[in-house]
Tab-separated table of C-alpha atoms and ligand atoms in Angstrom:
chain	number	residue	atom	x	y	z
A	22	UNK	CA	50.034	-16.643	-2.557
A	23	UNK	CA	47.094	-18.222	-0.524
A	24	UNK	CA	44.420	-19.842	-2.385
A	25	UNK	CA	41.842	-22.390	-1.976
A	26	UNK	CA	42.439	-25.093	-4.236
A	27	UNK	CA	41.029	-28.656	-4.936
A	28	UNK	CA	43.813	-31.400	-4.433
A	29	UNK	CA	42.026	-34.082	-4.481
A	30	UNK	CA	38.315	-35.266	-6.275
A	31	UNK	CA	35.780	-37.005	-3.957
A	32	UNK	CA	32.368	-37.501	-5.265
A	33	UNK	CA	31.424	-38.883	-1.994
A	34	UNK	CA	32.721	-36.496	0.391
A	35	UNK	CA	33.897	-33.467	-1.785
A	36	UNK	CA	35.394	-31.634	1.434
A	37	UNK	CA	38.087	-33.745	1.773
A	38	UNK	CA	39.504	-32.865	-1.313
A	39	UNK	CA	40.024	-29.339	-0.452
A	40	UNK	CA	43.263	-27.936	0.542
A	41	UNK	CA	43.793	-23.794	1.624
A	42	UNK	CA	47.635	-23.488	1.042
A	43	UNK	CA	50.003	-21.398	-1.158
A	44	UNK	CA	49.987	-21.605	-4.898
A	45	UNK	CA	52.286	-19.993	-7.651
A	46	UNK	CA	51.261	-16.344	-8.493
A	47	UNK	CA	49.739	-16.706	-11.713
A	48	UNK	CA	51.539	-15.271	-15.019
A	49	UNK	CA	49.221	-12.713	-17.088
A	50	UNK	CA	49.354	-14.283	-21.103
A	51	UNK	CA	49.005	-11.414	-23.705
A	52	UNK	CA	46.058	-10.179	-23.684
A	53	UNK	CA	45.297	-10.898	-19.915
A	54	UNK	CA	45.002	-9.214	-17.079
A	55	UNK	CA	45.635	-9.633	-13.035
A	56	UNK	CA	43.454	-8.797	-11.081
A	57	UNK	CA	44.474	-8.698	-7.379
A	58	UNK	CA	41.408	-10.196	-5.382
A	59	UNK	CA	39.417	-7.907	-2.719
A	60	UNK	CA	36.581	-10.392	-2.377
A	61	UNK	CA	35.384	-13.591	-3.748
A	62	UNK	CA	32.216	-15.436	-3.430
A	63	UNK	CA	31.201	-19.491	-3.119
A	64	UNK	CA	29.354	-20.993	-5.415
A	65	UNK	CA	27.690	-24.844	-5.532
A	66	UNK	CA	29.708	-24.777	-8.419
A	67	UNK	CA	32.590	-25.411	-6.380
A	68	UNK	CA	30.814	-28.170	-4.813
A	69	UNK	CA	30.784	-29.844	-7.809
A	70	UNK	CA	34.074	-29.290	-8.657
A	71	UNK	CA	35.407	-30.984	-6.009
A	72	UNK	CA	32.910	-33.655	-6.544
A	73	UNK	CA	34.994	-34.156	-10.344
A	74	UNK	CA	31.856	-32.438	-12.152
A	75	UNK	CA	33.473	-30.144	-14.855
A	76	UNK	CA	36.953	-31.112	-13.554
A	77	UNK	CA	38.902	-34.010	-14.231
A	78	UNK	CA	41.747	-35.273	-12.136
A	79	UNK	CA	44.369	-34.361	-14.755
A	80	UNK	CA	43.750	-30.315	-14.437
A	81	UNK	CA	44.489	-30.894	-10.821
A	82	UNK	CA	45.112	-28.949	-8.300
A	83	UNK	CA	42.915	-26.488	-9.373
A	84	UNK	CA	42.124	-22.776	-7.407
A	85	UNK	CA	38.701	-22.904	-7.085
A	86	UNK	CA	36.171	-20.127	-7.217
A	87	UNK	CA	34.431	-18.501	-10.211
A	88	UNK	CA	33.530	-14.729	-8.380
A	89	UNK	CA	35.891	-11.843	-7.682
A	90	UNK	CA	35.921	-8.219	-7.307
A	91	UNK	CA	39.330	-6.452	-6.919
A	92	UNK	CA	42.262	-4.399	-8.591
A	93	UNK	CA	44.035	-4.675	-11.302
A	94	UNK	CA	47.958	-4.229	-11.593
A	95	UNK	CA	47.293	-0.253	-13.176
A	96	UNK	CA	44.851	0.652	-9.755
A	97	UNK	CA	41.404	0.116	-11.637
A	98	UNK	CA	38.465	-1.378	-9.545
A	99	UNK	CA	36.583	-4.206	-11.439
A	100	UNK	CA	34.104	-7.247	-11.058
A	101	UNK	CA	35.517	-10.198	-13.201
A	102	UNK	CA	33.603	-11.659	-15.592
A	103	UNK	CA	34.049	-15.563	-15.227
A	104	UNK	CA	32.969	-17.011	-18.644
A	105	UNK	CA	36.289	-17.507	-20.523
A	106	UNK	CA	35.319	-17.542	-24.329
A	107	UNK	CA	38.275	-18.947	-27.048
A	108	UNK	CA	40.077	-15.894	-27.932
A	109	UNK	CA	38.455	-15.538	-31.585
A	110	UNK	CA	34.809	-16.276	-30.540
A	111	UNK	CA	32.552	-12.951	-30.950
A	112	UNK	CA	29.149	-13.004	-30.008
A	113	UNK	CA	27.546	-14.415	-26.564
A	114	UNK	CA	29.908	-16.502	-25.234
A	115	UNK	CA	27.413	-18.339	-23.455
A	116	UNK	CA	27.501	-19.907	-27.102
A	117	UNK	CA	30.593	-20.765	-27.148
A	118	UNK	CA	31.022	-24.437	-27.649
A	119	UNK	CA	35.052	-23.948	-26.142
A	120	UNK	CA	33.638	-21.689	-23.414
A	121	UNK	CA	34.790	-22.589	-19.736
A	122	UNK	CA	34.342	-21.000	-16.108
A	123	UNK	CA	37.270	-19.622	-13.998
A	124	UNK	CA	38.174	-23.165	-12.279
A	125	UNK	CA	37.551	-25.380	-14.637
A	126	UNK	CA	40.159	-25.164	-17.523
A	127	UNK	CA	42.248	-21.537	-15.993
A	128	UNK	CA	43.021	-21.324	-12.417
A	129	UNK	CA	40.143	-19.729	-10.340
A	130	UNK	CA	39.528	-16.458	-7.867
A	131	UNK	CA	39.863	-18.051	-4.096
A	132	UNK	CA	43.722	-16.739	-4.617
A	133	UNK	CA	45.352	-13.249	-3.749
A	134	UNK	CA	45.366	-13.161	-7.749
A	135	UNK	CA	43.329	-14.131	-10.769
A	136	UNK	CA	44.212	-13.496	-14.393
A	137	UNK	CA	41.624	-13.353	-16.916
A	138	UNK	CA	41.080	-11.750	-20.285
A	139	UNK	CA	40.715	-7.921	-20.278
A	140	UNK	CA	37.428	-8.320	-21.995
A	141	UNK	CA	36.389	-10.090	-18.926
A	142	UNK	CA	36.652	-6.641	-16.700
A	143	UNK	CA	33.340	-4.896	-15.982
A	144	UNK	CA	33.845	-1.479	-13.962
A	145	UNK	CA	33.022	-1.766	-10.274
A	146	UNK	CA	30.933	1.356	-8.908
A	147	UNK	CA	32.063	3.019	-5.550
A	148	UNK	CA	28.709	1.996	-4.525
A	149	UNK	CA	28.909	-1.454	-4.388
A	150	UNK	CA	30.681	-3.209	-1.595
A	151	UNK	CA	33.604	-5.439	-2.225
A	152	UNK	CA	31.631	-8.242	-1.305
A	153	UNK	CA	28.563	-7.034	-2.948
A	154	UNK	CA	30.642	-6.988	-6.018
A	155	UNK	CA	31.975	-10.240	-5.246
A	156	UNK	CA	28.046	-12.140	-5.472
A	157	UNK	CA	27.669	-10.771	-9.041
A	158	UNK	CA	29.510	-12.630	-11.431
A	159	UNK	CA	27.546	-16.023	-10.844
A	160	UNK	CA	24.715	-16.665	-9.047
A	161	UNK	CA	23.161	-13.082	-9.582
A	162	UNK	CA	24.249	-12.818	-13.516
A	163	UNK	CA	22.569	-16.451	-13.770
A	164	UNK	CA	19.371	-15.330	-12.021
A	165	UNK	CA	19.696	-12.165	-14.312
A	166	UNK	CA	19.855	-13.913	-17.349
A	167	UNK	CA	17.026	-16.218	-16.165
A	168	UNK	CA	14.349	-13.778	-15.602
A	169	UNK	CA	15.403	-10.921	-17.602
A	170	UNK	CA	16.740	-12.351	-21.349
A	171	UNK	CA	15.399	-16.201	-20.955
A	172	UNK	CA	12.078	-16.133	-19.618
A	173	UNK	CA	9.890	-13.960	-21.519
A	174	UNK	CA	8.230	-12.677	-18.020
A	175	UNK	CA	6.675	-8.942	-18.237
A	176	UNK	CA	6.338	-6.615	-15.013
A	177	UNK	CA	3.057	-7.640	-13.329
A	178	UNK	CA	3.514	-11.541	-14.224
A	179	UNK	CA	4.041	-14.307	-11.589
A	180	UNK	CA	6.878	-16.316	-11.255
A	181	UNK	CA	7.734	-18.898	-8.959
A	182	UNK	CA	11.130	-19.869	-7.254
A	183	UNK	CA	12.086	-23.244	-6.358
A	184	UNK	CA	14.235	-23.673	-3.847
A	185	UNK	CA	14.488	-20.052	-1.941
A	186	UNK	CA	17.766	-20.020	-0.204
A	187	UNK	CA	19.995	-20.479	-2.668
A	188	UNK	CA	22.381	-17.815	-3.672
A	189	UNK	CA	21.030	-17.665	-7.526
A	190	UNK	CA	17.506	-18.268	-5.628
A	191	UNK	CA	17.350	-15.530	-3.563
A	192	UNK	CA	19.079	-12.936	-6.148
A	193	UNK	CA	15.844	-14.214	-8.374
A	194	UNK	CA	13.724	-12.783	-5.031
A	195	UNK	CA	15.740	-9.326	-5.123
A	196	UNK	CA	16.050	-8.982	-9.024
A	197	UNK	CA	12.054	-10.173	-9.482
A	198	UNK	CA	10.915	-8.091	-7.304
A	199	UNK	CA	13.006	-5.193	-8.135
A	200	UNK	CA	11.682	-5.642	-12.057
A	201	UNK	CA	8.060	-5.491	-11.153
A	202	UNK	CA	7.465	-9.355	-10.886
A	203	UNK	CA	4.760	-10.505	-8.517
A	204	UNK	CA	7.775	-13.456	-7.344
A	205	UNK	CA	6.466	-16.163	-5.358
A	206	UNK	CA	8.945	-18.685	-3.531
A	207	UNK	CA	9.190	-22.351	-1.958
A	208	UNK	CA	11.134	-23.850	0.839
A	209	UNK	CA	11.822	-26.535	2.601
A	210	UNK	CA	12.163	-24.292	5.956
A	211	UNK	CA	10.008	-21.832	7.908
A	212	UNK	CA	12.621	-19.640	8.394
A	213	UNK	CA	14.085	-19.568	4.771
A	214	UNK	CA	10.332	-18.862	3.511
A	215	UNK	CA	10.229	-15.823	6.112
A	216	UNK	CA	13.476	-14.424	4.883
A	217	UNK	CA	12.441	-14.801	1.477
A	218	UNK	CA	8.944	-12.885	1.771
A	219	UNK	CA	11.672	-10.016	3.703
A	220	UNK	CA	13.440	-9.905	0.464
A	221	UNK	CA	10.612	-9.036	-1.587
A	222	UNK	CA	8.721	-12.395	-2.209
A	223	UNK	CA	4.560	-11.818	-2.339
A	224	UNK	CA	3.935	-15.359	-0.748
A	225	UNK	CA	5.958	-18.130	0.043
A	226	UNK	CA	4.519	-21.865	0.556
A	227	UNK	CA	6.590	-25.455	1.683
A	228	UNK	CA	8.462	-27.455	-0.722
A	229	UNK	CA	5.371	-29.307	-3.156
A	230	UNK	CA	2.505	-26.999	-1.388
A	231	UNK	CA	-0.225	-26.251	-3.909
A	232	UNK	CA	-0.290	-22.917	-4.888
A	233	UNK	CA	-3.496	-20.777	-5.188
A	234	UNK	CA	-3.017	-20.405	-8.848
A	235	UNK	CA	-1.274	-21.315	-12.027
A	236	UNK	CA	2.474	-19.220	-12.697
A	237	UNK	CA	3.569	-17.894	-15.668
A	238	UNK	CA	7.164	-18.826	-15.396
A	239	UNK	CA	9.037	-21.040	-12.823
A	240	UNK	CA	12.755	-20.391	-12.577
A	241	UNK	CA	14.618	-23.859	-11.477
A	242	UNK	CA	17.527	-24.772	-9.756
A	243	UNK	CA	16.685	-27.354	-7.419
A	244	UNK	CA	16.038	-30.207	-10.121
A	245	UNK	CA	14.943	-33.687	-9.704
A	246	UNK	CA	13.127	-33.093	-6.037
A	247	UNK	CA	10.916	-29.978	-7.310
A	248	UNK	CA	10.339	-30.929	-10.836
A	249	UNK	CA	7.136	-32.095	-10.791
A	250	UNK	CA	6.003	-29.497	-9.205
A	251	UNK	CA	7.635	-26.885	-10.892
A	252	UNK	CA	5.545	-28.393	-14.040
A	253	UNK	CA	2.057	-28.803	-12.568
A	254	UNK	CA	2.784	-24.856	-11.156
A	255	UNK	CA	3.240	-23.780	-14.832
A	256	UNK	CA	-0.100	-21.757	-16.767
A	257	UNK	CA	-0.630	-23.649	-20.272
A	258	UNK	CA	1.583	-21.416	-22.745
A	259	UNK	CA	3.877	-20.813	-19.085
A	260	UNK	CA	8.149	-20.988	-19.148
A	261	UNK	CA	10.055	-23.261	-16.806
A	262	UNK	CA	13.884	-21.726	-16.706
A	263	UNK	CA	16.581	-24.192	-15.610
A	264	UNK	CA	20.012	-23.444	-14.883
A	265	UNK	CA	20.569	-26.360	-12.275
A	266	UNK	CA	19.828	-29.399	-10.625
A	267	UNK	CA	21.000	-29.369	-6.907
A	268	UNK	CA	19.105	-32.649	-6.281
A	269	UNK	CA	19.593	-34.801	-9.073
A	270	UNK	CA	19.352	-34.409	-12.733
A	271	UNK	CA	17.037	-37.040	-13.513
A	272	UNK	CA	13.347	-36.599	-11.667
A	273	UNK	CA	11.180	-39.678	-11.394
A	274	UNK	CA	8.804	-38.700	-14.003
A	275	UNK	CA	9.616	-36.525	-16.685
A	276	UNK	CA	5.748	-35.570	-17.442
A	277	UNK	CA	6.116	-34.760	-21.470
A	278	UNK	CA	2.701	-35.304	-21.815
A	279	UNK	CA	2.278	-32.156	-19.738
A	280	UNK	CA	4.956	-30.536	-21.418
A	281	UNK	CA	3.567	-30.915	-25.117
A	282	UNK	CA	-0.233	-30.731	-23.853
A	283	UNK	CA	0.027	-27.511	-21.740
A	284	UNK	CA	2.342	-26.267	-24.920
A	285	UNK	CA	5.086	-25.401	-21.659
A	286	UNK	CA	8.276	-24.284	-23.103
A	287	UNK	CA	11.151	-25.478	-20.787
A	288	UNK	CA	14.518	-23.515	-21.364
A	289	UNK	CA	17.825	-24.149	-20.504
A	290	UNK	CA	19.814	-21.049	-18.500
A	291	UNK	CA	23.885	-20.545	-18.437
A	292	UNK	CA	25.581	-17.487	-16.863
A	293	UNK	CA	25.470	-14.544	-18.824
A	294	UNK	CA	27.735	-12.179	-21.319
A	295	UNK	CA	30.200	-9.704	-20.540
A	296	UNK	CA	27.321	-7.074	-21.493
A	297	UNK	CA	24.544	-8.552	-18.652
A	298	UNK	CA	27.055	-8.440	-16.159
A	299	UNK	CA	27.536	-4.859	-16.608
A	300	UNK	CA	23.903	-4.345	-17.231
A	301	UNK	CA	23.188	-6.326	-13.982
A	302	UNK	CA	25.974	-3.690	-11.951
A	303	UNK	CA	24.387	-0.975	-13.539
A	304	UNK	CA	20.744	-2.344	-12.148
A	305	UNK	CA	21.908	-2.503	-8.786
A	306	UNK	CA	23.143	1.206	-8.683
A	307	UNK	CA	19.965	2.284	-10.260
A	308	UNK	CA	17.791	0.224	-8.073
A	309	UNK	CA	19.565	0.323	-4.770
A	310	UNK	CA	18.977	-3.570	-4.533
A	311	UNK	CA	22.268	-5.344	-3.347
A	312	UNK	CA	23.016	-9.042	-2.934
A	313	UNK	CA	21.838	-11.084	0.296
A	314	UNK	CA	25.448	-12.059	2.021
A	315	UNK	CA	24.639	-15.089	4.151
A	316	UNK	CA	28.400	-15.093	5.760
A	317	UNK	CA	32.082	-13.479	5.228
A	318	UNK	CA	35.043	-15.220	6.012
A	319	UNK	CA	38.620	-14.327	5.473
A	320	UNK	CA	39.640	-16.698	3.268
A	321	UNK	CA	41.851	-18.900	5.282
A	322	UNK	CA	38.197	-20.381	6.059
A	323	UNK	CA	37.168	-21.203	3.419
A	324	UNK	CA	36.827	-24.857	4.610
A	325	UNK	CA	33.981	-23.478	6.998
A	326	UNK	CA	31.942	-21.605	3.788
A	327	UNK	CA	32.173	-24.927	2.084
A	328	UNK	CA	30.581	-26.802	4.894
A	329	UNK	CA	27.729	-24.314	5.110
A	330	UNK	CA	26.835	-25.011	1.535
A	331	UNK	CA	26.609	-28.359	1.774
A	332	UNK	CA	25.182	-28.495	4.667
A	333	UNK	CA	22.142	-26.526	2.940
A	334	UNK	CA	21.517	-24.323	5.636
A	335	UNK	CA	22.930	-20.883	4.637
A	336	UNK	CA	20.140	-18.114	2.987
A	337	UNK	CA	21.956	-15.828	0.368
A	338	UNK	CA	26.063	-15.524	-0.550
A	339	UNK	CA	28.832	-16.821	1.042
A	340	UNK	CA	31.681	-14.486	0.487
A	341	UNK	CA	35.397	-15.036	1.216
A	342	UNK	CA	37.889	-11.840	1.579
A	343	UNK	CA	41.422	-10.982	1.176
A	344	UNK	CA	43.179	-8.431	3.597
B	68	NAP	N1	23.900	-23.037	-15.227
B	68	NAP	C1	24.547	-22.078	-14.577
B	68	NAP	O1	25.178	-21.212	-15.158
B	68	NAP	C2	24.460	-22.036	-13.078
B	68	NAP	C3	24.871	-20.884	-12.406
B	68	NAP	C4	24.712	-20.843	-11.004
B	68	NAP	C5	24.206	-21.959	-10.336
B	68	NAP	N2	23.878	-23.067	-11.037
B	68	NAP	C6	23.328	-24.244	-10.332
B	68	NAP	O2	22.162	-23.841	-9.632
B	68	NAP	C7	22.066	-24.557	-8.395
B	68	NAP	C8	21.973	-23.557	-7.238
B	68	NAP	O3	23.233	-22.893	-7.116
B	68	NAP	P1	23.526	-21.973	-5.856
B	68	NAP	O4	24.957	-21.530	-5.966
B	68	NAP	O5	22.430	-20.995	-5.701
B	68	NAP	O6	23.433	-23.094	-4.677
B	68	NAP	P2	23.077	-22.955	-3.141
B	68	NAP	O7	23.350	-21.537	-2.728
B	68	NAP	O8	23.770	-24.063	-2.448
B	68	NAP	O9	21.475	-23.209	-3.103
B	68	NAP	C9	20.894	-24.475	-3.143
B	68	NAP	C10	19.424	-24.349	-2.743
B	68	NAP	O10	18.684	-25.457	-3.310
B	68	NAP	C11	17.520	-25.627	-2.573
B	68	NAP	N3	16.983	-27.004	-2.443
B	68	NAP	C12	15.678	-27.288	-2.422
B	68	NAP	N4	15.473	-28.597	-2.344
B	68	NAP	C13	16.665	-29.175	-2.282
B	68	NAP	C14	17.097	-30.512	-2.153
B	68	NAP	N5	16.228	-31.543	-2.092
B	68	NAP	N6	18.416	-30.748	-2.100
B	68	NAP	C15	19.306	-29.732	-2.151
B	68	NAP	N7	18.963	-28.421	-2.283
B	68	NAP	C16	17.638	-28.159	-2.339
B	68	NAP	C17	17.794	-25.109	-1.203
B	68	NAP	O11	16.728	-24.204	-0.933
B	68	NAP	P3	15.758	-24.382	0.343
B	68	NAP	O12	16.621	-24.894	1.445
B	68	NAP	O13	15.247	-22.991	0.527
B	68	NAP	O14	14.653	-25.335	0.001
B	68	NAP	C18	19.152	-24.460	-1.263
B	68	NAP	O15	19.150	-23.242	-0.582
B	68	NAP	C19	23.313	-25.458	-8.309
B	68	NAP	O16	22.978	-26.768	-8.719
B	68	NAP	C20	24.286	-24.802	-9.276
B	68	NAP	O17	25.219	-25.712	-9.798
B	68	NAP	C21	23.994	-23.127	-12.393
């Protein structure tokens, strides 16, 4: 079958590891399901992987991809859940110390197939597009989790968004605003800041601009170069939600004297269950909101969707789709 796969691990130039080839068919282990793939969406995660961050040399080569929406062997439509929990783990497997993401320990979804648990199947409404499906399972169930179960936010409060073009940025834009948020954004582009205020954002300001007034939350993904900010934003009392650090994980100052004297509470952010994702399907049927698709390609492109996302220039999803 075709499927995008990492070969090789470059830190330095993370493309060149990537090879779009056939691979086996996976087998389905009791228990597990195939699913065959419709659509399938990038994520920086797969950046990463092919820069060796989550994935050693010795799982290699690996199918990348964590997203996919598509059929299963018995005709049933389905989003696939991506965080694979040990088999005897109950609970939020966001908790779950053995916990991995499609690509990292099981082959991933930039295939004609995926297998995955059948608890990791979440009905897929006729209403949602394959490729809206396909932006779900990551970046929007992250920026679910971060607003909805981490942050503490109530309709009516600010929040700011570092970072606005992101994929798990801009589905905080359409999910915030959705909720009732008033969602404020930065960006290090004109343009990026005027598709963001188009998807709902109140106000948008440059990367580091001083804002007219203190937030109640900040959700992060952007790390080392908007860190500082992201803290001097906060109210005292106010939440800073992290789930990433595109920059750099270690900013030049980490300000704890602000942290402990403003009494900020800075949370950590990880995917999302089973139960969110379907929560976060049902809220885009109820809502009518729908993920922003930067870019489809089939998926013998893939090589182009990669370069877009490193090249930082895409707003919204990049999705990849199979005849
Ligand atoms: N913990 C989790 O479960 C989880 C889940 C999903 C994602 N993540 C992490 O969250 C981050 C975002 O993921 P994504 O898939 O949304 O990535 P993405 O689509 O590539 O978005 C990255 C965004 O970061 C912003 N950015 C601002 N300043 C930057 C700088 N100096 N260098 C690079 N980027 C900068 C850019 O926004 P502007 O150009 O608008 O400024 C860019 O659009 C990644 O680090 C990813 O690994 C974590």
């Amino acid at each position: 079958m075709l499927a995008a796969y990492a070969a090789r691990i470059d830190a330095e130039n993370p493309l060149s590891g990537l090879d779009v080839g056939e691979r086996p068919a996976p087998e389905a282990p009791d228990g597990w399901v195939r699913v065959h793939v419709r659509a399938t969406s990038l994520n920086h995660h797969d950046l990463w992987s092919l820069r060796g961050v989550g994935l050693p040399a010795d799982r290699l080569p690996m199918i990348l991809g964590c997203d996919a929406a598509g059929v299963t062997d018995d005709g049933r439509e389905v989003v696939v859940h991506a965080v694979i929990s040990d088999a005897d783990w109950s609970g939020d497997e966001t908790l779950d110390p053995g916990r991995s993401l499609l690509s990292e320990r099981y082959q991933g979804t930039f295939a004609d197939q995926v297998v995955v648990p059948h608890r990791n199947l979440v009905p897929k409404p006729a209403g949602l597009s394959w490729a809206e499906a396909a932006c779900l399972p990551t970046a929007w169930l992250t920026a679910y989790r971060m607003l909805f179960v981490r942050s503490g936010l109530r309709p009516g409060d600010t929040v700011l968004v570092q970072g606005a073009g992101g994929g798990v940025a801009t589905a905080l834009v359409r999910l915030g605003s959705a909720a009732g948020f008033r969602v404020w954004v930065t960006s290090r582009t004109e343009a990026k800041r005027a598709r963001a205020r188009a998807l709902g954002a109140e106000q948008a300001f440059a990367s580091g601009e001083r804002l007219p007034s203190r937030v109640d939350a900040v959700m992060e993904t952007v790390g080392a170069a908007t860190w500082s900010h992201s803290l001097r934003a906060l109210r005292p009392g106010g939440t800073m939600v992290i789930c990433g650090a595109t920059s750099g994980p270690n900013p030049s100052a980490t300000e704890l004297n602000r942290i402990f004297f403003l009494q900020l509470r800075v949370l950590g952010s990880t995917m999302g269950t089973r139960d969110e994702l379907e929560r976060l399907v049902g809220f885009c049927e109820l809502t009518g909101i729908r993920p922003l698709i930067d870019t489809v390609l089939p998926l013998e492109e893939a090589r182009d969707g990669f370069a877009r996302m490193q090249s930082g220039e895409l707003v919204g999803k990049i999705v990849f789709t199979r005849p």
